[in-house]
Coordinates of C-alpha atoms in Angstrom, one line a residue:
X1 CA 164.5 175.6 177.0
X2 CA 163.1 177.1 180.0
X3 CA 159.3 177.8 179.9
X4 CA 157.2 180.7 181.6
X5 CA 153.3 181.0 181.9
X6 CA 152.8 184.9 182.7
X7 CA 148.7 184.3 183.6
X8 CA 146.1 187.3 182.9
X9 CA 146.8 190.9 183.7
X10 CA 150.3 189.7 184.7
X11 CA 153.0 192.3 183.7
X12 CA 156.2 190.9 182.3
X13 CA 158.9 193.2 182.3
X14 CA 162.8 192.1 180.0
X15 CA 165.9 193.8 180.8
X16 CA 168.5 195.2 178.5
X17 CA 170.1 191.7 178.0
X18 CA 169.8 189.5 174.9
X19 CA 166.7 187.8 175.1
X20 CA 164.6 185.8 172.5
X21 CA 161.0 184.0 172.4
X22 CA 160.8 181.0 169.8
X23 CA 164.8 180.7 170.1
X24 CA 167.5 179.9 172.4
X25 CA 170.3 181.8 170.3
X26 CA 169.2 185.7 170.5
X27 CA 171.2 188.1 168.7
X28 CA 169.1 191.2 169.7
X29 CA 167.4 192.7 172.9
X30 CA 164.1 191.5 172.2
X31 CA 163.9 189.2 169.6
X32 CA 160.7 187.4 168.5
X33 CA 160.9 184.7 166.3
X34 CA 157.3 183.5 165.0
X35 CA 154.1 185.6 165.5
X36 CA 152.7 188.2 168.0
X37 CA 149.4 189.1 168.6
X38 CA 148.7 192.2 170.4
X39 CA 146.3 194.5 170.8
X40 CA 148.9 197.4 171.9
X41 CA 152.0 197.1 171.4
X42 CA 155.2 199.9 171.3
X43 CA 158.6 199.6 169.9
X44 CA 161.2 202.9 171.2
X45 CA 164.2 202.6 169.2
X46 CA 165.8 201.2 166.4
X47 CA 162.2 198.9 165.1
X48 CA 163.0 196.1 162.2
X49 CA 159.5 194.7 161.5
X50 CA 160.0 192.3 158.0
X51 CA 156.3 191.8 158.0
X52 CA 153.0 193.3 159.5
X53 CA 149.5 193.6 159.5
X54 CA 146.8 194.6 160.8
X55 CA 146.0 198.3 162.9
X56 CA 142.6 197.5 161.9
X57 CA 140.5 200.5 162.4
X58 CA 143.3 202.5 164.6
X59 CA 146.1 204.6 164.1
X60 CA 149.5 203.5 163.3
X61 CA 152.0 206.4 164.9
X62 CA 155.4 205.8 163.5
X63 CA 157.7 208.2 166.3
X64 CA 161.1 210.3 166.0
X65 CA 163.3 206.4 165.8
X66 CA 164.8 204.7 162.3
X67 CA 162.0 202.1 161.0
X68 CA 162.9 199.9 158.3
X69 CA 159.7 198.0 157.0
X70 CA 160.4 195.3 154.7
X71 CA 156.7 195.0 154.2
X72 CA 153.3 195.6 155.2
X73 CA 149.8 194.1 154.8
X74 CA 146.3 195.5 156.3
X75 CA 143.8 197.9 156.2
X76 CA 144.3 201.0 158.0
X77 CA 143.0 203.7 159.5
X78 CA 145.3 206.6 159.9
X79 CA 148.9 206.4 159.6
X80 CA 150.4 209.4 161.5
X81 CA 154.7 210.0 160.7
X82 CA 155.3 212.2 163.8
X83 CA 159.6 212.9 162.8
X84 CA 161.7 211.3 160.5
X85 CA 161.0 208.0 159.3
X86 CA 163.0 206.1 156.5
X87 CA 161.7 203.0 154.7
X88 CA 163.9 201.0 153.2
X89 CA 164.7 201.1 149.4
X90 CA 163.1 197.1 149.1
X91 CA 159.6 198.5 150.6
X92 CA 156.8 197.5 149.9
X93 CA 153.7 199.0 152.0
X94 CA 150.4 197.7 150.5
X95 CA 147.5 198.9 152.1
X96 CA 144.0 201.2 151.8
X97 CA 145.0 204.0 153.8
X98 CA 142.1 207.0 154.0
X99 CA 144.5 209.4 155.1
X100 CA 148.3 210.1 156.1
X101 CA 149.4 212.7 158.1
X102 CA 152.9 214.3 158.3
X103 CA 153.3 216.3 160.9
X104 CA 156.9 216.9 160.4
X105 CA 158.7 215.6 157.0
X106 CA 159.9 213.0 155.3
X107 CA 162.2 212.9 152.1
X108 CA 161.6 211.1 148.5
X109 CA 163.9 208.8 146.4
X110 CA 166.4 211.4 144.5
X111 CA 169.0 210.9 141.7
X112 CA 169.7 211.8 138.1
X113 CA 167.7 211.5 134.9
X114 CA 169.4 207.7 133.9
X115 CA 168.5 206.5 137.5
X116 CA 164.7 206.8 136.2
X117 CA 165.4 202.7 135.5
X118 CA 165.5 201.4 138.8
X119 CA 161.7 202.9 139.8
X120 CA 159.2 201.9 137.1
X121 CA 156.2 201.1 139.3
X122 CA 153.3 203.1 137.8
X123 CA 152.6 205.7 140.5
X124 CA 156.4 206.0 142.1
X125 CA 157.4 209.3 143.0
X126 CA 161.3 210.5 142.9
X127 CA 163.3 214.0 142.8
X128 CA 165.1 214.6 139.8
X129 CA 168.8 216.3 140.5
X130 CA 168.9 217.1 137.3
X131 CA 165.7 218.7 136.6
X132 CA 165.3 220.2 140.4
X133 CA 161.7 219.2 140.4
X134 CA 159.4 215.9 141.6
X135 CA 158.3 213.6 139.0
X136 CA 156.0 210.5 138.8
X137 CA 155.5 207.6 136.5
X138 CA 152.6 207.3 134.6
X139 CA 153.5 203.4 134.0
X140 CA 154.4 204.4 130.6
X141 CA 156.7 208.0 130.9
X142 CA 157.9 209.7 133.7
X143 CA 155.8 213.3 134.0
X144 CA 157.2 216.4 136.2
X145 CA 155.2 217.5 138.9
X146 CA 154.0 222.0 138.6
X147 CA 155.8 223.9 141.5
X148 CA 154.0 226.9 140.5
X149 CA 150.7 228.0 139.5
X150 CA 150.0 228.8 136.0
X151 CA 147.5 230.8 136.5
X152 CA 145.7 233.9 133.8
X153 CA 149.3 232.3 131.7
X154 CA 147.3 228.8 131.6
X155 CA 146.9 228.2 127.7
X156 CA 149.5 230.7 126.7
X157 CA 151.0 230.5 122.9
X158 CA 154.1 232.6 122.3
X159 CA 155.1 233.0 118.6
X160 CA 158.5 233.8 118.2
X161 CA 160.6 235.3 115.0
X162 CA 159.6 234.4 111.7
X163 CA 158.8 237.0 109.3
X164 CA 156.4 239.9 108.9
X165 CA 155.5 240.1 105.2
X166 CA 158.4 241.9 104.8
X167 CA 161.9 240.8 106.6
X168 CA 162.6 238.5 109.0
X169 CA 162.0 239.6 112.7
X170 CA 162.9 239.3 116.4
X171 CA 159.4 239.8 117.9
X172 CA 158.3 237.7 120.4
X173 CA 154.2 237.9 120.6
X174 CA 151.8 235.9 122.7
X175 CA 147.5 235.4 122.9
X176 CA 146.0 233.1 125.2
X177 CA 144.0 230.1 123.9
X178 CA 140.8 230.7 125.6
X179 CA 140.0 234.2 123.8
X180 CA 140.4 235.4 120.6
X181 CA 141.5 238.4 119.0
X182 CA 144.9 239.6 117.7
X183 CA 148.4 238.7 119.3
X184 CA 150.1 240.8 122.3
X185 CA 153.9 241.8 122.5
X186 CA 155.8 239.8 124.6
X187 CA 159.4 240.6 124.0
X188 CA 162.5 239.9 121.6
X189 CA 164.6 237.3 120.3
X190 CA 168.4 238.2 120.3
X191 CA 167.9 238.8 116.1
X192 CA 166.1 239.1 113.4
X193 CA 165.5 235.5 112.5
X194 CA 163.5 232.6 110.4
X195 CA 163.0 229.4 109.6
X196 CA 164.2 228.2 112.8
X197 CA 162.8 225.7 115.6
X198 CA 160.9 226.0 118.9
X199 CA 159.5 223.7 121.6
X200 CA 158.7 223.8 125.5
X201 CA 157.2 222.9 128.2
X202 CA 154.7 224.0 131.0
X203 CA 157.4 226.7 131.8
X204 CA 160.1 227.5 129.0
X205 CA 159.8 228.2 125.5
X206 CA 162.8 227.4 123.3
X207 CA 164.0 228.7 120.5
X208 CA 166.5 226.7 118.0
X209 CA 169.4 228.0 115.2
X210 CA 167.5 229.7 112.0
X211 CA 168.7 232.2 109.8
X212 CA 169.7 235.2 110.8
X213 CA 171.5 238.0 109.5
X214 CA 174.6 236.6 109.9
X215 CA 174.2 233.6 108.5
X216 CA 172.7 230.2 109.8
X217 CA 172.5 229.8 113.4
X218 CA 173.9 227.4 116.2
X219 CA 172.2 229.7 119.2
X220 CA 169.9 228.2 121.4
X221 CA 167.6 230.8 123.7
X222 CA 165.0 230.5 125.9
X223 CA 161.7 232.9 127.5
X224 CA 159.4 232.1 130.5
X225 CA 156.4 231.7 129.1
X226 CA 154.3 233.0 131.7
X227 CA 156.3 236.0 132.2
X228 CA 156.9 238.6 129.0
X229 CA 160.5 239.9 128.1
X230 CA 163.4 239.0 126.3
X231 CA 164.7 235.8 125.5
X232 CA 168.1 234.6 127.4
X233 CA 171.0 232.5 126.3
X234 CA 170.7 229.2 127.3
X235 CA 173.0 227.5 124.9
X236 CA 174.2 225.8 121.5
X237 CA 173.3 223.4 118.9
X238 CA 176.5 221.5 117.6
X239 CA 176.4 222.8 114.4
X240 CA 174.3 226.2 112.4
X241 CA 170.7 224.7 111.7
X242 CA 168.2 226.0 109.2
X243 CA 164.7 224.0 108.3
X244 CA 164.6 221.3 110.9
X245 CA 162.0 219.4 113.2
X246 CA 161.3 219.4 116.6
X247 CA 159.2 217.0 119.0
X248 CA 159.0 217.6 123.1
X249 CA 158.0 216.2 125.9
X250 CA 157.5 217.6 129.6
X251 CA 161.3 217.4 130.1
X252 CA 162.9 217.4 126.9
X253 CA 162.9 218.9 123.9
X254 CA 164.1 216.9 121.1
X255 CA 165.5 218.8 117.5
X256 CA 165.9 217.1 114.1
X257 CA 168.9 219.2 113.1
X258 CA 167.9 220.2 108.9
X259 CA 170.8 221.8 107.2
X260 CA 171.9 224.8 106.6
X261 CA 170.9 225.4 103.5
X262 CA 172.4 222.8 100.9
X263 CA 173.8 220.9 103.3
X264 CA 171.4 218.9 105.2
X265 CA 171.9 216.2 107.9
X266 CA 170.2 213.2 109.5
X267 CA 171.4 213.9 113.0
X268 CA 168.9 214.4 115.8
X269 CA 170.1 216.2 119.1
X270 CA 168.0 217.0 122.8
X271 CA 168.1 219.8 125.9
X272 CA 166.9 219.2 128.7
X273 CA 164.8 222.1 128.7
X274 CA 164.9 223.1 132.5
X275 CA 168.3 222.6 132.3
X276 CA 171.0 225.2 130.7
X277 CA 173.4 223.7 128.0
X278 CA 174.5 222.6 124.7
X279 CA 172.7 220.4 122.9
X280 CA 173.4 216.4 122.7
X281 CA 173.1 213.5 120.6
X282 CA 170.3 211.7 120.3
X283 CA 170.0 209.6 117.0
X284 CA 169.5 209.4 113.7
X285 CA 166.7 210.9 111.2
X286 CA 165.2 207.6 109.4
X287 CA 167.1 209.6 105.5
X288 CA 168.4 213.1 106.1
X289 CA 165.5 215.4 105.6
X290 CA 165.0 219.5 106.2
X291 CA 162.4 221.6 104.8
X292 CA 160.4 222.5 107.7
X293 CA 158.2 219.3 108.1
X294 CA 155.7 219.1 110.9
X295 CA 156.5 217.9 114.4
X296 CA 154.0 216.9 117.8
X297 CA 154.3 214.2 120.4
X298 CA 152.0 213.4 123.0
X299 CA 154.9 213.3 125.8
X300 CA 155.8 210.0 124.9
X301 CA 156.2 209.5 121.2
X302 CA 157.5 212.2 118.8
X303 CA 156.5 212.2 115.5
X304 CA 158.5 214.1 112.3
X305 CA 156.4 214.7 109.8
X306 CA 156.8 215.7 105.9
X307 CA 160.0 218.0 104.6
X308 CA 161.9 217.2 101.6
X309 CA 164.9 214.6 101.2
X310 CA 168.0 215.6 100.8
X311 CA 170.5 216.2 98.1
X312 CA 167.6 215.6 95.5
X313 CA 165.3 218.3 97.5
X314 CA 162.2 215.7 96.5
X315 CA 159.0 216.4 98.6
X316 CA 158.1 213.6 101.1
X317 CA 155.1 211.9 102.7
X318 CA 157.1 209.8 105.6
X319 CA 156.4 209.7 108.9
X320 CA 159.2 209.0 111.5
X321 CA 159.0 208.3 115.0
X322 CA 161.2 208.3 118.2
X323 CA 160.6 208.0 122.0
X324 CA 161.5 211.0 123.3
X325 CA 162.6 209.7 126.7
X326 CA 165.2 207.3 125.4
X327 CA 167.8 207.8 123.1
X328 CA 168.1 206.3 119.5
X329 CA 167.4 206.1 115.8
X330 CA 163.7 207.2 114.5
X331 CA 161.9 204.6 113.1
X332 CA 158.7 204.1 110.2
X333 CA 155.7 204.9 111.8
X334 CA 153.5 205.8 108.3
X335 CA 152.9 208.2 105.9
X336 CA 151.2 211.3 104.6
X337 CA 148.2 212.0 102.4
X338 CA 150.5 214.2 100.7
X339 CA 153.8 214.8 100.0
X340 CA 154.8 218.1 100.9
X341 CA 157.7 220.4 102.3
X342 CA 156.9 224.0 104.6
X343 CA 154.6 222.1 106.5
X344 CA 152.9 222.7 110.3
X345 CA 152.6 220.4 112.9
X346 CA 150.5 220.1 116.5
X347 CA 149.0 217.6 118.9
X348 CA 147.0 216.8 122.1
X349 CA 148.0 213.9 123.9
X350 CA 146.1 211.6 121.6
X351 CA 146.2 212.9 118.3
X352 CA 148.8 214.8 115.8
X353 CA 147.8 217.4 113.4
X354 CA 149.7 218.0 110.5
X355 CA 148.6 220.8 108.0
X356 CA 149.9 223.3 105.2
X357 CA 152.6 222.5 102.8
X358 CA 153.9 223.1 99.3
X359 CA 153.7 220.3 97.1
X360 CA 153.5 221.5 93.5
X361 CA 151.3 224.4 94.5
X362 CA 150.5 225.6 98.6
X363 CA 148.2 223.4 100.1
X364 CA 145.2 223.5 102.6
X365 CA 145.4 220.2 103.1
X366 CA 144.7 219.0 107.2
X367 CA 145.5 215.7 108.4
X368 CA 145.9 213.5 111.6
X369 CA 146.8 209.8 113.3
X370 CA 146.8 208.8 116.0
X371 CA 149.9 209.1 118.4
X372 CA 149.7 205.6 119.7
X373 CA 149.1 203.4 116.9
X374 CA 151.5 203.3 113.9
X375 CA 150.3 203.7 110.6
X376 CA 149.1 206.7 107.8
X377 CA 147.7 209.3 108.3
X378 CA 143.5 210.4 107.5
X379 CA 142.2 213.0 106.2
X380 CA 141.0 216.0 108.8
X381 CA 139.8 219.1 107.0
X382 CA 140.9 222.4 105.2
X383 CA 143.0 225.5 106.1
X384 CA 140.9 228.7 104.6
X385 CA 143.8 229.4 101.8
X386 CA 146.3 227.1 100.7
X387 CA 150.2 228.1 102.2
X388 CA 153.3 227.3 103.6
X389 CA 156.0 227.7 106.7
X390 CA 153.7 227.3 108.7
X391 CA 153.5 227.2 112.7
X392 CA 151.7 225.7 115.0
X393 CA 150.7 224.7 118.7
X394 CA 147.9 223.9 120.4
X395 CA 146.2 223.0 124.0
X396 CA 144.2 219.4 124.7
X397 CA 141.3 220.7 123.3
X398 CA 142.3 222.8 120.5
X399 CA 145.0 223.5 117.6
X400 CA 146.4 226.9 116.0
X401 CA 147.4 227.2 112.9
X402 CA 149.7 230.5 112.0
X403 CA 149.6 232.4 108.9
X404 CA 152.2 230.9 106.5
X405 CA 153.1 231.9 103.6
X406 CA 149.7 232.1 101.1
X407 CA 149.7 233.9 97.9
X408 CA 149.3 237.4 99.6
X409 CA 152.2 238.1 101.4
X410 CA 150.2 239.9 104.0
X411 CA 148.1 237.0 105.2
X412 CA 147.6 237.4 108.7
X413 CA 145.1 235.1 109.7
X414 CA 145.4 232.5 112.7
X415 CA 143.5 229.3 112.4
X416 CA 142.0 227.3 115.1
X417 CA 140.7 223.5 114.9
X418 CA 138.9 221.2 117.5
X419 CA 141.5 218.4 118.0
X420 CA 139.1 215.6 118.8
X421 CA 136.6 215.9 116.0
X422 CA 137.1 216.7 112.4
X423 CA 136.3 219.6 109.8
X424 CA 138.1 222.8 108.4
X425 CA 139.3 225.3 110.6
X426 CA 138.1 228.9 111.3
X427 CA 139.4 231.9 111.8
X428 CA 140.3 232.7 115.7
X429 CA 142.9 235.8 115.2
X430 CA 145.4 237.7 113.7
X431 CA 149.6 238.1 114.6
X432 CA 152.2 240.4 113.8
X433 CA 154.6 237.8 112.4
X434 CA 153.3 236.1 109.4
X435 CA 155.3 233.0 108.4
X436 CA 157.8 230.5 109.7
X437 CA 156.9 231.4 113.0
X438 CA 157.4 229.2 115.7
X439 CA 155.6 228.6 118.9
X440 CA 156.0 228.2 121.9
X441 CA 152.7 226.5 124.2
X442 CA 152.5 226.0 127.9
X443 CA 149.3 223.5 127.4
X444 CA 150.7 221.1 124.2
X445 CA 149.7 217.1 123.9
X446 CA 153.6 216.9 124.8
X447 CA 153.1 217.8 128.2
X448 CA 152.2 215.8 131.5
X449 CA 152.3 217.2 135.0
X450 CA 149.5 218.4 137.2

């Protein structure tokens, strides 16, 4: 091979044929086999650099052409994207950059829900066609990114249905978690209706089957919690539902079917709550179990807590878990101090509440776990007056406990808790709706985002 010496301050200038440096067989323009040193160097077109480092202290300006980095080393200064640049999906770009720049823009890793598994790299990024939002992983969960701001609706509980003391209703109140006082009108369900379901996330409330004045339900409807009015259809469950248990993450919201009254299942079905549609199937209860048990998850795990069994109707202590983000059969996780049915249910991301109950007699009874670690469940506190059909919700700092059903029928009293620490609750409020509300929270342990 021939060999040039170009000495210093000589300018070497290479045509448009094939040439190559460190080989006599070029398959490209310029081709460079082994490694350049440079102190400024520019590539205009089509750039394939399978590995680089260094810009030590300057700026890196990637231009308007196609660069496909395989992988990069080095600590950088500034890294300026001035067009469109696309990195390749086997990337990796490792570095301690202070600051990037776009000054025009640049398009994330998109697909469905189930092609979550082929990004698990704690900090990834994606768009989710299905969900029409960004999402990251945590390294445990992925988490949806806020397009909106919350703002005066940050902390909002929405209580929907239940009954007033006197008949079941359609009402749809709201208070806000950082004052006090009694509940506001928000709007209306499509009926009157109880002992139903409800879940959500930093946006939608969800509100699951019950009974109604036709009968037991199959109707799934939906409100935005930061904005009052009536709720809207989004959907079925497969079949009427009456008693059941519900768990939710950021994304999805996750129901424990019950029965309809006499005729109970074990069958566990999902929504995707930002998503309009029937219901699907998830799993399998651990026994088939209704009676209004207590529910919470801390975005991850979902927890089912309490009810009764099924024929027999016997009151029971278990503890089942699932992960909400994959699909399956619920497992043991523990059990209750007490076994009870009508029971309430709350978490932050680290803890879950369950409170309230009948066993022989209403209970006041509060107790927690932790949402991480399997095993039984301690004791918290006391509820003011023993009762039952209860609902709750709660922020990461704070639980609510609605009225329930206590001895007088006109109990009206919401009860808060501080999640982290222990000791009975106090009173914070009063609603409208007095028992087997359900609730609706845009600030729950079930929820992830920013």
């Amino acid at each position: 091979m021939a060999k040039i010496r170009i000495g210093f301050s000589t300018e070497l200038n290479i045509g448009s044929e094939l040439s190559g440096i460190g080989t006599d067989n070029p398959t490209n323009t310029k081709q460079v086999l082994g490694n350049i040193h440079a102190t400024n160097a520019k590539a205009v077109g089509v750039s394939t650099l399978a590995t680089y480092q260094g810009f030590l202290d300057k700026e890196a300006r990637f231009g308007k052409s196609v660069i496909d980095i395989n992988s990069q080393a080095g600590t950088l200064g500034e890294i300026v994207i001035d067009g469109e640049v696309t990195v390749s999906s086997g990337s990796t770009l490792c570095s301690g950059v202070d600051e990037l720049t776009l000054t025009d823009s640049f398009s994330l890793p998109t697909g469905n829900t189930d092609s979550r598994i082929h990004c698990q790299t704690a900090g990834s990024m994606r768009f989710n066609e299905d969900l029409g939002t960004l999402e990251f992983y945590t390294g445990d969960e992925w988490r949806t990114v806020n397009s909106y701001s919350r703002g005066n609706a940050a902390g909002r509980q929405v209580l929907m249905g239940g009954h007033d003391g006197s008949a079941r209703t359609k009402l749809i109140e709201y208070f806000s978690a950082s004052t006090g006082g009694s509940t506001t009108n928000f709007g209306e369900l499509f009926f009157d209706v109880w002992t139903a379901q409800g879940n959500s996330n930093e946006t939608r409330g969800i509100h699951v089957g019950g009974n109604g004045p036709s009968g037991y339900s199959d109707t799934i409807s939906y409100i935005t919690i930061a904005s009052e009015g009536d709720a809207i259809d989004f959907g079925d469950i497969t079949q009427n539902s009456t008693g059941g248990i519900t768990v939710t993450s950021s994304t999805r919201g996750v129901f424990a079917i019950g029965g309809q009254g006499g005729a109970y299942v074990n069958s566990i079905e999902y929504v995707e709550i930002m998503t309009l549609g029937n219901s699907l199937d998830f799993g399998d209860l651990t026994f088939v179990r209704s009676g209004n048990g207590g529910g919470c998850s801390n975005g991850i795990r979902g927890l089912f807590m309490g009810g009764y069994t099924s024929p027999s109707l016997v009151n029971t202590s278990d503890i089942s878990s699932i992960t909400i983000a994959s699909k399956g059969n619920a497992t043991k996780f523990g059990d209750l101090t007490e076994r009870a049915y009508g029971r309430g249910g709350f978490s932050n991301s680290v803890r879950g509440i369950c409170f309230g109950g009948k066993a022989t007699t209403n209970i006041a009874t509060i107790e927690f776990v932790t949402i991480a670690s399997e095993g039984n469940a301690t004791d918290f506190g006391e509820m003011s007056h023993g009762r039952r059909f209860l609902g709750g919700s709660a922020t990461q700092t704070r639980g609510f406990i609605m009225p329930g059903f206590a001895t007088d029928a006109t109990f009206d009293r919401i009860e808060s808790i501080t999640i982290a620490s222990t000791g009975n609750s106090i009173d914070f409020g009063d609603s409208v709706n007095k028992r087997y509300v359900r609730v609706a929270s845009d600030s729950h342990g079930g929820l992830g985002g920013f």
